[in-house]
Amino acid sequence: MTEPSIPTRRDPYVAGLRRVLPALLRDPLGTLVGLADASPGQVVRLNLGTIRPYLVVEPAHVQHVLRDNAANYTRAGDSMMWKSVKKLGGDGILAEGPQWEASRRRLQPHFTAKRIDAVVDGLSQAISDAVDELNVPARTGEPVDAASEISRIICQAVIGVFFGNKIPVTDGVRIVTEQDTVATALRFRLLTPFLPDAVPMPGDRALRRAVQNIDDILLPLVRAERAHDDGGDDIVASLGRGRDEHGHKLDEQRVRDDLVSIFVTATETTYTVLTWLFPLLEQLPDVAERLYAEIDRVVGPGDVINREQLGELRYTRMVLDELVRAYPSGWLVPRTAIADDVIGGTRVKAGGTIVLSPYVTQRLARFWDRPAVFDPERFAPDAPRRAHRYAYYPFGGGAHQCIGQYFFQVEAPLIVATLLSRFRYRLCTPGMPSPRLAASLRPRERVPLLLTPHRQPALA
Ligand code: HEM
């Protein structure tokens, strides 16, 4: 679809404070989708009182910001989220400018399809070992928390593949817990991006403590790797012997910043999105049945899934593609405009906050048929081509496109198929949880599961 032709430059449509704010507080995601549906082809300025971000959702406009004129849209500005992310991830792959560029260049080789394909067997084994730990609660009938279990499985996978098993999984799980504290503590700052850091806010102390706890786990590892090159090809080893643009050994802080950033993005994005799957499948027996049937056909009892089996999990992948459409963990991708610009005929001012949201764009009624319906068939191989590349961008686009996309596309079906080939589950609390908006889109309520063994040779 091409950009709508708008003859003159105009100011954005402004959604007024009194109308928008109460609705946003009541149902932020529904309100944003409603506003976007009601203003086709337009950039909407949200009047939230002290902040007035531009909501940019039209796929052609998203492309303008992320790709065509990306140089004008930075993560380094005052935009609510990135200032907060920086407190955890520092100045590396999640930042902007030369530091980001150098980090991206250093990390990219670890995320190529060739590199990930080469570690599939190890990844699958790590996932299988982690899933095995659920045998006990499945036998005793003890409920398990979906998010905690999925994040434990992911920690084991990520620590194995990217961290050369150099930290214990229990430490990885502690980092995820501290991350949650950071996400909660940052909510106050996210709501008040205009306040300088010098103004104390609730959550500041918890934030500092959580970052300190993460550093207490990772810094000894960073120091050991910088002092002694073990010749490994994991990310820790390669950053430990890394050189900066002047040929000097990377300093401790830069290694730390990238390790933390990779750990955080690799775990949080994936466990939040996969947690939605369990309540969803309970609502959608047809999808669940087809998914179970595929997994039972492809994966034998107790199998550690191999590459060939992974390739056959086609419906599983369609379900996951739809899952990141409907519940993209990176629901918010903000930028700050460096100079005045015109997006699709609408003026935006220098310094303005630009809010891109894969969640909103991926639910626009003019680009998606029945957008509120969860339908994996949208991603069937013979489904019609999408109207625009940026009608679906759960992994972003342009130079900052998600470095872990391919890893996710391999890891997620392995996790889902390993789990569901060995267990069936019931929700302790039926129904869909409501979303909780943090840096990622997560279920507000916990999702406790009652597991039962399914086709396990050891348990039969
Ligand atoms: C469902 C899973 C995931 C989703 C929805 C997701 C989403 C995104 C999005 C939207 C961006 C773009 C941010 C921007 O433009 O500012 C991004 C960037 C990034 N993602 Fe992911 N991601 C996922 C999984 C992962 C995984 C598994 C990893 C690591 C193993 C990862 C690492 C990163 C990193 C490091 C960046 C920053 C790249 C850069 O700025 O150069 N992500 N991700």
CSV table of N, CA, C and O and ligand atoms in Angstrom, one decimal, residues 66 75 82 93-94 100 104 111 162 261-262 265-266 269-270 273 324 328-330 333 335 358 393-397 399-405 407-408 411, ligand 1:
chain,number,residue,atom,x,y,z
A,66,LEU,N,11.5,4.6,10.9
A,66,LEU,CA,12.5,3.6,11.2
A,66,LEU,C,13.5,3.4,10.1
A,66,LEU,O,14.6,3.0,10.3
A,75,ARG,N,17.1,7.4,19.5
A,75,ARG,CA,16.7,6.8,20.8
A,75,ARG,C,17.4,7.6,21.9
A,75,ARG,O,17.2,7.3,23.1
A,82,TRP,N,13.6,5.2,26.4
A,82,TRP,CA,15.0,4.9,26.2
A,82,TRP,C,15.9,5.5,27.4
A,82,TRP,O,16.9,5.0,27.8
A,93,ILE,N,24.4,-1.7,23.0
A,93,ILE,CA,23.5,-2.1,21.8
A,93,ILE,C,22.1,-1.4,22.0
A,93,ILE,O,21.4,-1.3,20.9
A,94,LEU,N,21.7,-1.1,23.2
A,94,LEU,CA,20.4,-0.5,23.3
A,94,LEU,C,20.4,1.1,23.2
A,94,LEU,O,19.4,1.7,23.4
A,100,TRP,N,26.5,2.6,20.0
A,100,TRP,CA,25.6,1.6,19.6
A,100,TRP,C,26.1,0.9,18.3
A,100,TRP,O,26.1,-0.3,18.2
A,104,ARG,N,26.7,-3.0,17.9
A,104,ARG,CA,26.0,-3.8,17.0
A,104,ARG,C,27.0,-4.6,16.1
A,104,ARG,O,26.7,-5.8,15.8
A,111,PHE,N,24.6,-13.6,16.1
A,111,PHE,CA,23.1,-13.7,15.8
A,111,PHE,C,22.8,-14.1,14.4
A,111,PHE,O,21.6,-14.1,14.0
A,162,PHE,N,24.7,-18.2,24.5
A,162,PHE,CA,25.4,-17.0,24.4
A,162,PHE,C,26.4,-16.7,25.5
A,162,PHE,O,27.3,-15.9,25.3
A,261,SER,N,22.5,-5.8,28.4
A,261,SER,CA,21.5,-5.6,27.4
A,261,SER,C,21.1,-6.9,26.7
A,261,SER,O,19.9,-7.1,26.4
A,262,ILE,N,22.0,-7.7,26.3
A,262,ILE,CA,21.7,-8.9,25.6
A,262,ILE,C,20.9,-9.9,26.6
A,262,ILE,O,19.8,-10.4,26.2
A,265,THR,N,17.3,-8.4,27.0
A,265,THR,CA,16.4,-8.4,25.8
A,265,THR,C,16.1,-9.9,25.5
A,265,THR,O,15.0,-10.2,25.1
A,266,ALA,N,17.1,-10.8,25.7
A,266,ALA,CA,16.9,-12.2,25.3
A,266,ALA,C,15.9,-12.8,26.2
A,266,ALA,O,15.2,-13.7,25.7
A,269,THR,N,11.7,-10.3,26.6
A,269,THR,CA,10.8,-10.2,25.4
A,269,THR,C,10.2,-11.6,25.2
A,269,THR,O,9.0,-11.7,24.8
A,270,THR,N,11.0,-12.6,25.4
A,270,THR,CA,10.5,-13.9,25.0
A,270,THR,C,9.6,-14.6,26.0
A,270,THR,O,8.5,-15.1,25.7
A,273,VAL,N,6.1,-12.8,25.9
A,273,VAL,CA,5.2,-13.2,24.8
A,273,VAL,C,4.7,-14.6,25.0
A,273,VAL,O,3.5,-14.9,24.7
A,324,VAL,N,3.1,-12.9,18.1
A,324,VAL,CA,3.8,-11.7,18.2
A,324,VAL,C,3.1,-10.5,17.4
A,324,VAL,O,3.5,-9.4,17.5
A,328,PRO,N,2.7,-8.3,20.8
A,328,PRO,CA,4.2,-8.0,20.6
A,328,PRO,C,4.8,-7.5,21.9
A,328,PRO,O,4.3,-6.5,22.5
A,329,SER,N,5.8,-8.2,22.4
A,329,SER,CA,6.4,-7.8,23.7
A,329,SER,C,7.0,-6.4,23.5
A,329,SER,O,6.9,-5.6,24.4
A,330,GLY,N,7.6,-6.1,22.3
A,330,GLY,CA,8.0,-4.7,22.1
A,330,GLY,C,6.9,-3.9,21.6
A,330,GLY,O,6.9,-3.5,20.4
A,333,VAL,N,7.8,1.5,20.6
A,333,VAL,CA,9.1,1.8,20.1
A,333,VAL,C,9.3,3.3,19.9
A,333,VAL,O,9.0,3.8,18.8
A,335,ARG,N,10.9,7.2,19.7
A,335,ARG,CA,12.0,7.9,19.2
A,335,ARG,C,11.8,9.4,19.5
A,335,ARG,O,10.7,9.8,19.8
A,358,PRO,N,4.1,-1.3,17.5
A,358,PRO,CA,3.7,-2.5,16.7
A,358,PRO,C,2.4,-3.0,17.1
A,358,PRO,O,1.6,-3.5,16.3
A,393,TYR,N,5.4,-5.4,12.2
A,393,TYR,CA,6.9,-5.2,12.5
A,393,TYR,C,7.2,-5.5,14.0
A,393,TYR,O,7.7,-4.7,14.7
A,394,PRO,N,6.8,-6.7,14.4
A,394,PRO,CA,7.0,-7.0,15.9
A,394,PRO,C,8.5,-6.9,16.2
A,394,PRO,O,8.8,-6.7,17.4
A,395,PHE,N,9.4,-7.0,15.3
A,395,PHE,CA,10.8,-7.0,15.6
A,395,PHE,C,11.5,-5.7,15.1
A,395,PHE,O,12.7,-5.6,14.9
A,396,GLY,N,10.6,-4.7,14.9
A,396,GLY,CA,11.1,-3.4,14.5
A,396,GLY,C,11.6,-3.4,13.0
A,396,GLY,O,11.1,-4.2,12.2
A,397,GLY,N,12.4,-2.4,12.7
A,397,GLY,CA,12.9,-2.3,11.3
A,397,GLY,C,14.0,-1.4,11.2
A,397,GLY,O,14.4,-0.7,12.2
A,399,ALA,N,17.9,0.1,10.9
A,399,ALA,CA,19.2,-0.3,11.4
A,399,ALA,C,19.1,-0.9,12.8
A,399,ALA,O,19.9,-1.6,13.2
A,400,HIS,N,18.0,-0.6,13.6
A,400,HIS,CA,17.8,-1.1,14.9
A,400,HIS,C,17.0,-2.4,15.0
A,400,HIS,O,16.6,-2.8,16.0
A,401,GLN,N,16.7,-2.9,13.8
A,401,GLN,CA,15.9,-4.1,13.7
A,401,GLN,C,16.4,-5.1,14.7
A,401,GLN,O,17.6,-5.3,14.9
A,402,CYS,N,15.5,-5.8,15.4
A,402,CYS,CA,15.9,-6.8,16.5
A,402,CYS,C,17.0,-7.7,16.0
A,402,CYS,O,16.9,-8.5,15.1
A,403,ILE,N,18.0,-7.7,16.8
A,403,ILE,CA,19.2,-8.6,16.5
A,403,ILE,C,18.9,-10.1,16.8
A,403,ILE,O,19.4,-11.0,16.3
A,404,GLY,N,17.9,-10.3,17.7
A,404,GLY,CA,17.5,-11.6,18.2
A,404,GLY,C,16.4,-12.3,17.5
A,404,GLY,O,15.9,-13.3,17.9
A,405,GLN,N,15.9,-11.7,16.4
A,405,GLN,CA,14.7,-12.2,15.7
A,405,GLN,C,14.9,-13.6,15.3
A,405,GLN,O,14.0,-14.5,15.6
A,407,PHE,N,17.0,-15.8,16.3
A,407,PHE,CA,17.1,-16.7,17.5
A,407,PHE,C,15.7,-17.0,18.1
A,407,PHE,O,15.4,-18.1,18.4
A,408,PHE,N,14.9,-16.0,18.2
A,408,PHE,CA,13.5,-16.2,18.7
A,408,PHE,C,12.8,-17.2,17.9
A,408,PHE,O,12.1,-18.1,18.4
A,411,GLU,N,14.2,-20.6,18.8
A,411,GLU,CA,14.1,-20.9,20.2
A,411,GLU,C,12.6,-21.1,20.7
A,411,GLU,O,12.3,-22.1,21.4
B,1,HEM,C1,9.3,-11.9,21.0
B,1,HEM,C2,10.6,-11.6,21.0
B,1,HEM,C3,11.1,-10.3,20.6
B,1,HEM,C4,10.5,-9.1,20.3
B,1,HEM,C5,9.0,-8.9,20.1
B,1,HEM,C6,11.5,-8.1,20.1
B,1,HEM,C7,11.3,-6.9,19.6
B,1,HEM,C8,12.3,-5.9,19.3
B,1,HEM,C9,12.1,-4.6,18.7
B,1,HEM,C10,10.7,-4.1,18.4
B,1,HEM,C11,13.2,-4.0,18.6
B,1,HEM,C12,13.5,-2.7,17.9
B,1,HEM,C13,13.8,-1.6,18.9
B,1,HEM,C14,14.1,-0.3,18.3
B,1,HEM,O1,13.9,-0.1,17.1
B,1,HEM,O2,14.4,0.7,19.0
B,1,HEM,C15,14.2,-4.9,19.1
B,1,HEM,C16,15.6,-4.7,19.2
B,1,HEM,C17,16.5,-5.5,19.8
B,1,HEM,N1,16.3,-6.8,20.2
B,1,HEM,FE1,14.5,-7.8,20.2
B,1,HEM,N2,12.7,-8.7,20.3
B,1,HEM,C18,12.5,-10.0,20.7
B,1,HEM,C19,13.5,-10.9,21.0
B,1,HEM,C20,14.8,-10.7,21.2
B,1,HEM,C21,15.8,-11.6,21.5
B,1,HEM,C22,15.6,-13.1,21.8
B,1,HEM,C23,17.0,-10.9,21.6
B,1,HEM,C24,18.4,-11.4,22.0
B,1,HEM,C25,18.7,-12.7,22.0
B,1,HEM,C26,16.7,-9.5,21.3
B,1,HEM,C27,17.6,-8.5,21.3
B,1,HEM,C28,17.4,-7.3,20.8
B,1,HEM,C29,18.4,-6.2,20.8
B,1,HEM,C30,19.8,-6.3,21.3
B,1,HEM,C31,17.8,-5.1,20.1
B,1,HEM,C32,18.5,-3.8,19.8
B,1,HEM,C33,19.0,-3.8,18.5
B,1,HEM,C34,19.6,-2.5,18.0
B,1,HEM,O3,19.2,-1.4,18.4
B,1,HEM,O4,20.6,-2.5,17.3
B,1,HEM,N3,15.4,-9.4,21.0
B,1,HEM,N4,13.6,-6.1,19.5
